[in-house]
mmCIF file of C-alpha atoms in Angstrom:
data_model
loop_
_atom_site.group_PDB
_atom_site.id
_atom_site.type_symbol
_atom_site.label_atom_id
_atom_site.label_comp_id
_atom_site.label_asym_id
_atom_site.label_seq_id
_atom_site.Cartn_x
_atom_site.Cartn_y
_atom_site.Cartn_z
ATOM 1 C CA TYR A 1 108.629 81.723 99.212
ATOM 2 C CA ASP A 2 108.150 78.999 100.920
ATOM 3 C CA ALA A 3 110.182 76.171 101.864
ATOM 4 C CA GLY A 4 108.691 74.500 105.238
ATOM 5 C CA ASP A 5 110.558 75.280 109.055
ATOM 6 C CA LYS A 6 113.546 74.779 105.888
ATOM 7 C CA THR A 7 113.184 78.790 104.822
ATOM 8 C CA GLN A 8 110.889 81.447 105.094
ATOM 9 C CA VAL A 9 111.110 85.014 102.613
ATOM 10 C CA PHE A 10 109.237 87.443 102.241
ATOM 11 C CA ASN A 11 110.426 89.289 99.543
ATOM 12 C CA SER A 12 108.814 93.030 98.132
ATOM 13 C CA LEU A 13 109.512 95.635 95.715
ATOM 14 C CA TRP A 14 107.378 99.222 94.908
ATOM 15 C CA TYR A 15 108.051 100.852 92.210
ATOM 16 C CA PRO A 16 105.988 103.510 92.233
ATOM 17 C CA SER A 17 104.895 105.199 88.834
ATOM 18 C CA ALA A 18 107.710 106.464 86.126
ATOM 19 C CA ASP A 19 105.351 110.084 87.005
ATOM 20 C CA TYR A 20 106.983 109.814 90.345
ATOM 21 C CA ASN A 21 110.446 110.432 90.949
ATOM 22 C CA LEU A 22 110.908 108.158 94.136
ATOM 23 C CA PRO A 23 112.813 105.801 95.574
ATOM 24 C CA VAL A 24 111.703 101.920 94.937
ATOM 25 C CA LEU A 25 110.394 100.251 98.758
ATOM 26 C CA GLY A 26 112.686 97.499 99.279
ATOM 27 C CA ILE A 27 111.181 94.439 101.663
ATOM 28 C CA ASP A 28 113.231 91.172 102.669
ATOM 29 C CA LEU A 29 112.089 89.676 105.595
ATOM 30 C CA ILE A 30 113.652 85.790 105.502
ATOM 31 C CA GLN A 31 113.885 83.622 108.114
ATOM 32 C CA PHE A 32 116.219 80.440 108.902
ATOM 33 C CA ASN A 33 115.862 76.913 110.309
ATOM 34 C CA ARG A 34 112.936 78.724 111.921
ATOM 35 C CA LYS A 35 115.560 80.535 114.128
ATOM 36 C CA LYS A 36 118.176 82.865 111.776
ATOM 37 C CA HIS A 37 116.259 85.733 110.471
ATOM 38 C CA LEU A 38 117.812 87.946 107.961
ATOM 39 C CA VAL A 39 115.922 91.671 107.485
ATOM 40 C CA VAL A 40 116.424 93.927 105.044
ATOM 41 C CA VAL A 41 114.003 96.828 104.881
ATOM 42 C CA ASP A 42 114.819 100.567 103.197
ATOM 43 C CA PHE A 43 114.082 103.529 100.766
ATOM 44 C CA GLN A 44 115.984 102.504 98.165
ATOM 45 C CA PRO A 45 117.528 106.084 95.950
ATOM 46 C CA ILE A 46 117.607 105.757 92.449
ATOM 47 C CA HIS A 47 119.650 108.747 92.186
ATOM 48 C CA GLN A 48 123.637 108.271 93.472
ATOM 49 C CA GLU A 49 121.851 111.548 95.590
ATOM 50 C CA GLU A 50 118.890 112.365 97.053
ATOM 51 C CA HIS A 51 117.639 115.371 96.708
ATOM 52 C CA HIS A 52 117.723 115.126 92.978
ATOM 53 C CA HIS A 53 114.704 112.596 94.010
ATOM 54 C CA THR A 54 111.386 114.711 93.474
ATOM 55 C CA THR A 55 111.201 114.169 97.477
ATOM 56 C CA LYS A 56 113.515 114.277 100.120
ATOM 57 C CA TYR A 57 112.898 111.536 101.788
ATOM 58 C CA GLU A 58 115.725 109.686 104.627
ATOM 59 C CA HIS A 59 114.767 112.068 107.339
ATOM 60 C CA LEU A 60 110.942 111.054 107.630
ATOM 61 C CA LEU A 61 112.640 107.687 108.328
ATOM 62 C CA GLU A 62 115.462 108.842 110.550
ATOM 63 C CA SER A 63 113.440 108.695 113.529
ATOM 64 C CA ILE A 64 111.986 105.428 112.993
ATOM 65 C CA ARG A 65 115.013 103.640 112.597
ATOM 66 C CA GLN A 66 116.436 105.372 115.643
ATOM 67 C CA SER A 67 114.056 104.103 117.609
ATOM 68 C CA TYR A 68 114.941 100.683 116.693
ATOM 69 C CA PRO A 69 118.395 99.796 117.962
ATOM 70 C CA SER A 70 118.414 96.305 116.433
ATOM 71 C CA LEU A 71 117.698 97.802 113.017
ATOM 72 C CA GLN A 72 120.239 99.750 112.399
ATOM 73 C CA GLY A 73 123.137 96.939 111.005
ATOM 74 C CA LYS A 74 125.879 97.175 108.374
ATOM 75 C CA MET A 75 124.674 95.212 105.219
ATOM 76 C CA SER A 76 128.500 92.814 104.280
ATOM 77 C CA LYS A 77 130.207 94.546 101.281
ATOM 78 C CA LYS A 78 130.369 91.059 100.535
ATOM 79 C CA PHE A 79 127.793 91.358 97.092
ATOM 80 C CA TYR A 80 126.642 94.999 97.583
ATOM 81 C CA ASP A 81 127.793 98.477 97.382
ATOM 82 C CA GLU A 82 125.940 100.307 100.076
ATOM 83 C CA THR A 83 126.356 103.756 98.323
ATOM 84 C CA GLN A 84 124.314 102.266 95.689
ATOM 85 C CA PHE A 85 121.046 102.063 95.487
ATOM 86 C CA PHE A 86 120.930 101.907 99.246
ATOM 87 C CA SER A 87 119.651 104.814 101.859
ATOM 88 C CA ARG A 88 121.816 105.732 105.229
ATOM 89 C CA GLN A 89 118.389 105.256 107.419
ATOM 90 C CA MET A 90 118.236 101.291 105.472
ATOM 91 C CA LEU A 91 116.871 98.912 108.452
ATOM 92 C CA PHE A 92 118.937 96.260 108.838
ATOM 93 C CA SER A 93 119.654 93.183 110.647
ATOM 94 C CA ARG A 94 120.717 89.641 111.490
ATOM 95 C CA PHE A 95 119.320 88.240 115.367
ATOM 96 C CA GLU A 96 118.113 84.430 115.926
ATOM 97 C CA THR A 97 115.517 83.214 118.091
ATOM 98 C CA LYS A 98 114.853 80.987 120.424
ATOM 99 C CA THR A 99 113.824 77.715 119.937
ATOM 100 C CA GLU A 100 111.753 75.949 121.584
ATOM 101 C CA GLU A 101 113.906 73.135 122.718
ATOM 102 C CA THR A 102 115.666 76.210 124.553
ATOM 103 C CA THR A 103 116.386 75.929 128.247
ATOM 104 C CA THR A 104 114.024 77.853 130.442
ATOM 105 C CA VAL A 105 117.170 79.787 131.826
ATOM 106 C CA GLU A 106 118.489 80.837 128.456
ATOM 107 C CA ALA A 107 115.072 81.649 127.747
ATOM 108 C CA SER A 108 114.254 84.389 130.635
ATOM 109 C CA SER A 109 117.259 86.015 129.484
ATOM 110 C CA SER A 110 116.560 89.585 129.287
ATOM 111 C CA SER A 111 118.379 89.537 125.943
ATOM 112 C CA ASP A 112 116.464 87.147 124.484
ATOM 113 C CA SER A 113 115.249 87.794 120.313
ATOM 114 C CA ASN A 114 112.346 86.704 120.707
ATOM 115 C CA ASP A 115 111.580 90.110 121.374
ATOM 116 C CA VAL A 116 113.009 91.667 118.570
ATOM 117 C CA VAL A 117 110.181 90.767 115.601
ATOM 118 C CA SER A 118 107.344 91.795 118.162
ATOM 119 C CA SER A 119 108.692 94.877 118.862
ATOM 120 C CA GLU A 120 111.443 96.320 117.235
ATOM 121 C CA LEU A 121 111.070 94.582 113.438
ATOM 122 C CA MET A 122 106.929 94.234 112.883
ATOM 123 C CA PRO A 123 106.173 98.472 114.503
ATOM 124 C CA ALA A 124 109.418 99.663 112.578
ATOM 125 C CA PHE A 125 108.154 97.328 109.207
ATOM 126 C CA GLN A 126 105.087 98.446 109.578
ATOM 127 C CA GLN A 127 107.167 102.628 109.705
ATOM 128 C CA TYR A 128 107.893 102.388 106.921
ATOM 129 C CA VAL A 129 105.587 101.018 104.788
ATOM 130 C CA GLN A 130 103.106 103.959 105.958
ATOM 131 C CA THR A 131 105.753 106.775 105.466
ATOM 132 C CA TYR A 132 106.372 104.960 101.523
ATOM 133 C CA LEU A 133 102.168 105.193 101.316
ATOM 134 C CA GLU A 134 102.728 109.294 102.601
ATOM 135 C CA LEU A 135 104.620 109.804 100.450
ATOM 136 C CA LEU A 136 103.573 108.788 97.653
ATOM 137 C CA GLN A 137 100.330 110.243 98.524
ATOM 138 C CA GLN A 138 102.929 114.153 99.366
ATOM 139 C CA THR A 139 104.344 114.156 96.328
ATOM 140 C CA PRO A 140 103.754 115.703 92.739
ATOM 141 C CA LYS A 141 103.693 113.557 89.438
ATOM 142 C CA THR A 142 106.853 114.231 87.425
ATOM 143 C CA PRO A 143 106.328 113.054 83.625
ATOM 144 C CA VAL A 144 108.253 114.910 82.358
ATOM 145 C CA LEU A 145 111.239 112.900 84.150
ATOM 146 C CA ALA A 146 109.868 109.020 83.513
ATOM 147 C CA PRO A 147 112.245 108.727 81.198
ATOM 148 C CA LYS A 148 114.878 109.259 83.553
ATOM 149 C CA VAL A 149 113.236 107.255 86.722
ATOM 150 C CA LEU A 150 112.582 104.143 83.620
ATOM 151 C CA GLU A 151 115.902 104.309 82.753
ATOM 152 C CA ARG A 152 117.689 104.539 86.661
ATOM 153 C CA GLN A 153 114.929 101.717 87.491
ATOM 154 C CA GLN A 154 116.344 99.360 85.145
ATOM 155 C CA ALA A 155 119.604 100.816 86.463
ATOM 156 C CA TYR A 156 118.499 99.479 89.958
ATOM 157 C CA ASP A 157 117.170 96.305 88.262
ATOM 158 C CA THR A 158 120.413 95.589 86.650
ATOM 159 C CA TYR A 159 122.331 95.888 89.344
ATOM 160 C CA SER A 160 119.992 94.047 92.393
ATOM 161 C CA ALA A 161 120.242 90.866 89.547
ATOM 162 C CA GLU A 162 123.779 90.866 89.369
ATOM 163 C CA ARG A 163 124.796 90.555 92.985
ATOM 164 C CA ASP A 164 121.344 89.585 95.073
ATOM 165 C CA PRO A 165 123.118 86.592 96.967
ATOM 166 C CA ALA A 166 119.024 84.648 97.404
ATOM 167 C CA ALA A 167 120.257 84.108 93.214
ATOM 168 C CA ARG A 168 122.393 81.375 94.824
ATOM 169 C CA MET A 169 120.046 79.660 96.953
ATOM 170 C CA PHE A 170 117.625 79.640 93.561
ATOM 171 C CA GLU A 171 120.370 78.046 92.039
ATOM 172 C CA ALA A 172 121.403 75.078 94.472
ATOM 173 C CA MET A 173 117.384 74.545 95.000
ATOM 174 C CA PHE A 174 116.106 74.843 91.107
ATOM 175 C CA GLY A 175 119.569 74.853 89.108
ATOM 176 C CA LYS A 176 120.904 77.669 87.100
ATOM 177 C CA GLU A 177 118.219 79.125 83.836
ATOM 178 C CA TRP A 178 115.530 78.768 86.086
ATOM 179 C CA ALA A 179 117.520 81.199 88.836
ATOM 180 C CA ASP A 180 118.236 83.099 85.895
ATOM 181 C CA LYS A 181 114.885 83.585 84.187
ATOM 182 C CA PHE A 182 113.648 84.448 88.192
ATOM 183 C CA MET A 183 116.481 86.848 88.803
ATOM 184 C CA TYR A 184 116.362 88.343 85.427
ATOM 185 C CA GLU A 185 112.616 88.015 84.075
ATOM 186 C CA PHE A 186 110.346 87.861 87.459
ATOM 187 C CA LEU A 187 112.007 89.334 90.459
ATOM 188 C CA PHE A 188 113.894 91.886 87.706
ATOM 189 C CA SER A 189 112.646 91.835 85.439
ATOM 190 C CA MET A 190 113.433 95.707 83.681
ATOM 191 C CA SER A 191 117.418 94.397 84.479
ATOM 192 C CA GLU A 192 119.816 93.985 80.687
ATOM 193 C CA PRO A 193 119.707 90.442 79.555
ATOM 194 C CA ARG A 194 122.160 88.549 81.999
ATOM 195 C CA PRO A 195 125.269 88.017 79.297
ATOM 196 C CA THR A 196 125.537 84.388 78.266
ATOM 197 C CA GLU A 197 129.179 82.490 79.111
ATOM 198 C CA GLN A 198 130.891 81.072 76.622
#
């Protein structure tokens, strides 16, 4: 989503074929007013327990996450329960980058968060995506589990459609009807339809 300097959103969800009993790769990279950033990158589990997936994966992410301290934050419980559809190795961060108006003294600070994007976010993002591709390549298909995988992917979509805070932003910009259709029929297209308000 491109709203110029006001808002930039890169959102991507990678659902493996139902023949692969694996997590969803979830990516949210959001920038507001060219300086405020919200970052979420995760192998989002479709099962409550990691070992219910065909291949364990959190150990593959742990060393990557530990290398990037700025991406080890905790999300607010306002919208999501971290124990549902999120792994313990989720990359999460909120930070502000310096703007062109920043003074020379401020810009020279050792804590300048402009570096977070290039030195932490981009390499961590690339490593998570590469690790996910390798996980797909190395995991055997389990067609017998496909109905259960689809059921859990649908549960993921329904949970996400009901709670994603982006819905409020879209509703404010495009209206409730458009936002609901976008969330339930496009972004999370396997979700159960939103209950009709009386």
